[in-house]
Amino acid sequence: MIDVFCFESESSSGRQALVAGDLEQAGQLLSRALARWSGPMLAGVPLGPVLKARTVAVEEERLLSVELLADVHLRSGRGDLAIPSLREVVARHPLREPTYLLLMRALHERGDNAEALVAYDEIRKHLITELGVSPGANLEELRRRIAAAPNRVDVPGRRESTVRRATTTAPVPTGDPTTGRSPAVDPVDHLPRSVVDFVGREAVVSRLLAETRRVEDRVPAVHVIDGMAGSGKTTLAVHLARRLSDRYPDARLYVDLRGHGAKDAMEPASALVVLLRQLGVPPERVPVDLEDRAELWRRELARRRSVIILDNAASSDQILPLLPIEPTAVVLVTSRRRLAHPDLGASQSLPVMSSDEGVELLALSVGRERVDAEPEAAVEVVRRCGRLPLAIRLASARLAHRRGWRLADLAAQMAGTPSVLLRLGGENSTVASAFAASYGPLPESIKRVFRFLGLYPGSRLSPPVVAALTGLTVAEAQVALDDLTDRHLVEDLDSTHYRLHDLVRQYAVELCSHIDPAVDRQAALRQLFDFVLAATLRVAETLEPGVIGSQFTRLPFGRPELLESVGEPGVEWLETERTDLVTMVSAAQDSGFPEHAWRLARSLWRFCYIRGYFEDIIRAHRYGLAAAEATGDADAMGLMNNYLASAYVRTGDKQNTLDYLSRAVEHFHRSGNVLGAARCRANLAAVYLWSGHLNEAVTLGFECLRDTVYGNAGAPILLPNLGLALMALGRHEEALRLHRLHLAWARTNSDEFHMLNALSHIGSARTRMGDHSQAIRILMGSLAMRDRTGHRYAEAEVRIDLGIAYRGLGRLVEAQQQHESARILAAEVGERHIEAVALNELAETLRARGRDHEAAEMHREALRLATRIAHPHEQGRALAGLAEHFAPVDPAEARRHWERALAIFRRMGVPERLDVERKLAELDAEAGR
């Protein structure tokens, strides 16, 4: 942190020198301060909320210093020196009006009026598109002045996008020149194990390595390797990644995009979660939106030298969001298809091995002396394998463990084994022949296990899952997996999970469909879904004690020993199995087990909700809804609609939220489930609250309170939302009474979650009533309970209120820390409506500290976010805050913002309207003097 303190000291001194009129001293100090920045602050270091908030504040100070230094250059007649740094800032912060104003001035003073007007068009487009506002009066006045002036500079290509140029010239961390490693990042390696017998492909390897060296200083190297299944694309990609690891030492990443099946192909958003988790980004930091997620991924890559394998890509659209921007990464894409897109360049089609390469691979697998003893048989084995690396490995693996066999014996067996992979049948079905050579010698019991593995709908097999699918004990399943691993029919991922190569899976499916009766296949799937549902329910009930059991009956499950083999129920098991569990919902529905499908979706809900996996909730519950509809169970349909709404409200999609809640109410009414319908109706109050319909939220809340159907269970649903709506309307005493009732209910029912939630709301009410010291004690108690119980729900909201209370007592540094922490926490868990609140409160605190320009920037960011998610209250607050910023210097601009804010506040009926009306009256009075 020493550089930070030096930076702040020099920056502050530079500001003072500028105020004193000493431009030379100001320029030297500000230049020295900015020179201390060589990359992101504390890059790669795990940060708590306080340090995270600190990095945000220092980054804002850096941006202000860039603007101040640009002002110094302009005053000194050296505006050209300011242009590169200003372009960099607007590229990363396209809504920052002061920076655009300086950039336009610098371009204008250089005589490049055309480019200055391009910059104006850019900021105008950003402001209108993202905030719904026009550029401020200063920008507009400068535009008019520039438009009226002659253009003295004619530079070819000058109208190229400034953002694009700034992006391509942004500084990249070079790291240690001796190791290539970027500073302050821990290296990670998630590549699959390399094969020890990699042979051949010299020309392809040399070409791709040379191409990487040619472009790596300018752009990220992206190589697409396509070819038929089994041609060794993944093996080649892993080999190349290992060869490149010396020059790209910080991260070696791998994700299987599952492009071999269009239905199961991994979405780019899901792939980004996998990749960010491999980099060590915690789940709560992963943004909800695909664009925000991709931006975070590219920021993380920009500070590392990385090599990434995107395996089994289905299409260009699937991988484009995953590509980096900065020249700090190499991306290796494999696909069965030829991917044509300008951003990917020419692909490398991987042919089959030459006969000599295949024989060399066979020699490394079975022993060179055996190949030398039977060269003609070795060539025949390779030919029968179609010279595909996968087929050669599978065939030779059988021979390697049978020292009494000759190569001629293996060649004869492959020649005489009919193909069972019918869609690849015929003389060229050498992959199927190779699979048959490995499968044929298996004991019958292991053959059955192998065939049933093809029924598994996920991608990661575990011994308990195999035991459930096959009816074996866990120990027997482990033995079978070990045997299949030895024969290269199953790949060992990490000693606890296994997977089938996609071709091997197809082969197993073909075998199972031809050998095992349909009734046996259905019985195996039922056993699998029984186990998966029981294991998921066991963890879910620890997260929602007593809730799930009240919503549906359990399906019978008679193998408790499988649950014991998983260990103690915990959320980490759900985290590990999450992707397959979500896939299992659709598989159960498609396989004719709708009762399992919707129950599994419901059981996954709480875990996905608290971890911010809202996309998984939507995917699982959409299939769950289709399953519920197939059963005709109105209660199940009501549940699926209700929990779909829960994901949509957290991601800001209020229309879908209302639609699904309305359907849930209809289904519960149809089934006669009065309590279910009432609960959904009560949930509408939360939608009204966040969409700014406060009076509707209050009316509905009181109606529900008077309804006896809720009974004792209604208090934790109704009281908090009604209290929050009353508080937003300024009815603080009424809100406080309701939150105290909520606390009393929680204590009576020994519910710690609702205790800490009620305490938070009581502290919030106390804050708004001006009882700041009491509010701080209550809110700190609520945070202490969260630390003790592990419940992190609504922590950002607590810190917002804590910051307001500190600000009310004049403890502004502590207030700023809390608001910065709240902003970061809200962004991490995807609560965008809370993030907007935090931004506005942070702006108010910064203004109280005399940092008006920073405050205005926070209000602008709040306005952008609130407009995007249709959060009118925070839109109005942001507009009112910006009006305060403009009032001393531009009354007309202030009036424009206050009038927009007043229209929102009047429509909502909130007390802020009174303050805005008073401000406008003061403006009128001032104008009349």
PDB file of N, CA and C in Angstrom, residues 495-533:
ATOM      1  N   SER A 495      -9.870 -38.979  -9.584  1.00  0.00           N
ATOM      2  CA  SER A 495      -9.968 -40.117  -8.664  1.00  0.00           C
ATOM      3  C   SER A 495     -11.342 -40.251  -8.001  1.00  0.00           C
ATOM      4  N   THR A 496     -12.194 -39.239  -8.092  1.00  0.00           N
ATOM      5  CA  THR A 496     -13.561 -39.352  -7.567  1.00  0.00           C
ATOM      6  C   THR A 496     -14.602 -39.167  -8.663  1.00  0.00           C
ATOM      7  N   HIS A 497     -14.190 -38.637  -9.800  1.00  0.00           N
ATOM      8  CA  HIS A 497     -15.101 -38.434 -10.915  1.00  0.00           C
ATOM      9  C   HIS A 497     -14.466 -38.947 -12.202  1.00  0.00           C
ATOM     10  N   TYR A 498     -15.333 -39.425 -13.070  1.00  0.00           N
ATOM     11  CA  TYR A 498     -14.902 -40.050 -14.317  1.00  0.00           C
ATOM     12  C   TYR A 498     -15.779 -39.510 -15.448  1.00  0.00           C
ATOM     13  N   ARG A 499     -15.296 -39.693 -16.664  1.00  0.00           N
ATOM     14  CA  ARG A 499     -16.130 -39.304 -17.796  1.00  0.00           C
ATOM     15  C   ARG A 499     -15.848 -40.217 -18.976  1.00  0.00           C
ATOM     16  N   LEU A 500     -16.811 -40.278 -19.879  1.00  0.00           N
ATOM     17  CA  LEU A 500     -16.681 -41.005 -21.135  1.00  0.00           C
ATOM     18  C   LEU A 500     -16.336 -40.030 -22.250  1.00  0.00           C
ATOM     19  N   HIS A 501     -15.402 -40.402 -23.090  1.00  0.00           N
ATOM     20  CA  HIS A 501     -15.212 -39.644 -24.317  1.00  0.00           C
ATOM     21  C   HIS A 501     -16.519 -39.711 -25.106  1.00  0.00           C
ATOM     22  N   ASP A 502     -16.829 -38.678 -25.850  1.00  0.00           N
ATOM     23  CA  ASP A 502     -18.138 -38.635 -26.492  1.00  0.00           C
ATOM     24  C   ASP A 502     -18.352 -39.795 -27.462  1.00  0.00           C
ATOM     25  N   LEU A 503     -17.294 -40.222 -28.172  1.00  0.00           N
ATOM     26  CA  LEU A 503     -17.448 -41.370 -29.065  1.00  0.00           C
ATOM     27  C   LEU A 503     -17.682 -42.652 -28.272  1.00  0.00           C
ATOM     28  N   VAL A 504     -16.987 -42.775 -27.159  1.00  0.00           N
ATOM     29  CA  VAL A 504     -17.191 -43.950 -26.324  1.00  0.00           C
ATOM     30  C   VAL A 504     -18.610 -43.958 -25.777  1.00  0.00           C
ATOM     31  N   ARG A 505     -19.105 -42.785 -25.422  1.00  0.00           N
ATOM     32  CA  ARG A 505     -20.488 -42.695 -24.938  1.00  0.00           C
ATOM     33  C   ARG A 505     -21.468 -43.153 -26.030  1.00  0.00           C
ATOM     34  N   GLN A 506     -21.248 -42.687 -27.247  1.00  0.00           N
ATOM     35  CA  GLN A 506     -22.125 -43.105 -28.333  1.00  0.00           C
ATOM     36  C   GLN A 506     -22.085 -44.623 -28.517  1.00  0.00           C
ATOM     37  N   TYR A 507     -20.911 -45.164 -28.412  1.00  0.00           N
ATOM     38  CA  TYR A 507     -20.759 -46.608 -28.542  1.00  0.00           C
ATOM     39  C   TYR A 507     -21.524 -47.332 -27.434  1.00  0.00           C
ATOM     40  N   ALA A 508     -21.405 -46.835 -26.202  1.00  0.00           N
ATOM     41  CA  ALA A 508     -22.125 -47.447 -25.075  1.00  0.00           C
ATOM     42  C   ALA A 508     -23.638 -47.340 -25.277  1.00  0.00           C
ATOM     43  N   VAL A 509     -24.104 -46.199 -25.781  1.00  0.00           N
ATOM     44  CA  VAL A 509     -25.534 -46.016 -26.028  1.00  0.00           C
ATOM     45  C   VAL A 509     -26.024 -47.014 -27.072  1.00  0.00           C
ATOM     46  N   GLU A 510     -25.237 -47.176 -28.158  1.00  0.00           N
ATOM     47  CA  GLU A 510     -25.611 -48.127 -29.197  1.00  0.00           C
ATOM     48  C   GLU A 510     -25.706 -49.541 -28.628  1.00  0.00           C
ATOM     49  N   LEU A 511     -24.722 -49.920 -27.845  1.00  0.00           N
ATOM     50  CA  LEU A 511     -24.734 -51.253 -27.249  1.00  0.00           C
ATOM     51  C   LEU A 511     -25.955 -51.448 -26.360  1.00  0.00           C
ATOM     52  N   CYS A 512     -26.207 -50.460 -25.508  1.00  0.00           N
ATOM     53  CA  CYS A 512     -27.299 -50.579 -24.544  1.00  0.00           C
ATOM     54  C   CYS A 512     -28.647 -50.681 -25.252  1.00  0.00           C
ATOM     55  N   SER A 513     -28.839 -49.875 -26.298  1.00  0.00           N
ATOM     56  CA  SER A 513     -30.121 -49.885 -26.992  1.00  0.00           C
ATOM     57  C   SER A 513     -30.352 -51.184 -27.741  1.00  0.00           C
ATOM     58  N   HIS A 514     -29.265 -51.875 -28.145  1.00  0.00           N
ATOM     59  CA  HIS A 514     -29.411 -53.116 -28.886  1.00  0.00           C
ATOM     60  C   HIS A 514     -29.427 -54.351 -27.980  1.00  0.00           C
ATOM     61  N   ILE A 515     -28.832 -54.253 -26.811  1.00  0.00           N
ATOM     62  CA  ILE A 515     -28.675 -55.430 -25.961  1.00  0.00           C
ATOM     63  C   ILE A 515     -29.655 -55.444 -24.795  1.00  0.00           C
ATOM     64  N   ASP A 516     -29.836 -54.304 -24.156  1.00  0.00           N
ATOM     65  CA  ASP A 516     -30.628 -54.259 -22.924  1.00  0.00           C
ATOM     66  C   ASP A 516     -32.069 -53.872 -23.231  1.00  0.00           C
ATOM     67  N   PRO A 517     -33.028 -54.635 -22.695  1.00  0.00           N
ATOM     68  CA  PRO A 517     -34.442 -54.327 -22.948  1.00  0.00           C
ATOM     69  C   PRO A 517     -34.800 -52.929 -22.444  1.00  0.00           C
ATOM     70  N   ALA A 518     -35.823 -52.351 -23.063  1.00  0.00           N
ATOM     71  CA  ALA A 518     -36.258 -51.007 -22.678  1.00  0.00           C
ATOM     72  C   ALA A 518     -36.667 -50.954 -21.219  1.00  0.00           C
ATOM     73  N   VAL A 519     -37.291 -52.049 -20.724  1.00  0.00           N
ATOM     74  CA  VAL A 519     -37.722 -52.055 -19.334  1.00  0.00           C
ATOM     75  C   VAL A 519     -36.523 -51.973 -18.394  1.00  0.00           C
ATOM     76  N   ASP A 520     -35.401 -52.596 -18.763  1.00  0.00           N
ATOM     77  CA  ASP A 520     -34.193 -52.515 -17.925  1.00  0.00           C
ATOM     78  C   ASP A 520     -33.579 -51.122 -17.977  1.00  0.00           C
ATOM     79  N   ARG A 521     -33.617 -50.513 -19.156  1.00  0.00           N
ATOM     80  CA  ARG A 521     -33.060 -49.166 -19.277  1.00  0.00           C
ATOM     81  C   ARG A 521     -33.879 -48.174 -18.455  1.00  0.00           C
ATOM     82  N   GLN A 522     -35.187 -48.296 -18.503  1.00  0.00           N
ATOM     83  CA  GLN A 522     -36.038 -47.409 -17.723  1.00  0.00           C
ATOM     84  C   GLN A 522     -35.851 -47.635 -16.229  1.00  0.00           C
ATOM     85  N   ALA A 523     -35.676 -48.895 -15.832  1.00  0.00           N
ATOM     86  CA  ALA A 523     -35.448 -49.186 -14.414  1.00  0.00           C
ATOM     87  C   ALA A 523     -34.142 -48.571 -13.936  1.00  0.00           C
ATOM     88  N   ALA A 524     -33.110 -48.634 -14.784  1.00  0.00           N
ATOM     89  CA  ALA A 524     -31.824 -48.035 -14.415  1.00  0.00           C
ATOM     90  C   ALA A 524     -31.953 -46.522 -14.252  1.00  0.00           C
ATOM     91  N   LEU A 525     -32.659 -45.877 -15.178  1.00  0.00           N
ATOM     92  CA  LEU A 525     -32.834 -44.428 -15.069  1.00  0.00           C
ATOM     93  C   LEU A 525     -33.653 -44.069 -13.836  1.00  0.00           C
ATOM     94  N   ARG A 526     -34.678 -44.848 -13.536  1.00  0.00           N
ATOM     95  CA  ARG A 526     -35.457 -44.580 -12.326  1.00  0.00           C
ATOM     96  C   ARG A 526     -34.577 -44.650 -11.089  1.00  0.00           C
ATOM     97  N   GLN A 527     -33.717 -45.670 -11.015  1.00  0.00           N
ATOM     98  CA  GLN A 527     -32.809 -45.799  -9.875  1.00  0.00           C
ATOM     99  C   GLN A 527     -31.868 -44.599  -9.783  1.00  0.00           C
ATOM    100  N   LEU A 528     -31.401 -44.128 -10.949  1.00  0.00           N
ATOM    101  CA  LEU A 528     -30.512 -42.964 -10.972  1.00  0.00           C
ATOM    102  C   LEU A 528     -31.235 -41.732 -10.462  1.00  0.00           C
ATOM    103  N   PHE A 529     -32.428 -41.457 -11.006  1.00  0.00           N
ATOM    104  CA  PHE A 529     -33.154 -40.254 -10.602  1.00  0.00           C
ATOM    105  C   PHE A 529     -33.617 -40.348  -9.154  1.00  0.00           C
ATOM    106  N   ASP A 530     -33.944 -41.565  -8.677  1.00  0.00           N
ATOM    107  CA  ASP A 530     -34.286 -41.736  -7.265  1.00  0.00           C
ATOM    108  C   ASP A 530     -33.136 -41.281  -6.376  1.00  0.00           C
ATOM    109  N   PHE A 531     -31.926 -41.732  -6.725  1.00  0.00           N
ATOM    110  CA  PHE A 531     -30.752 -41.389  -5.903  1.00  0.00           C
ATOM    111  C   PHE A 531     -30.435 -39.897  -5.985  1.00  0.00           C
ATOM    112  N   VAL A 532     -30.413 -39.356  -7.190  1.00  0.00           N
ATOM    113  CA  VAL A 532     -30.064 -37.940  -7.358  1.00  0.00           C
ATOM    114  C   VAL A 532     -31.041 -37.056  -6.599  1.00  0.00           C
ATOM    115  N   LEU A 533     -32.333 -37.370  -6.691  1.00  0.00           N
ATOM    116  CA  LEU A 533     -33.338 -36.569  -5.996  1.00  0.00           C
ATOM    117  C   LEU A 533     -33.174 -36.695  -4.485  1.00  0.00           C
TER     118      LEU A 533
END
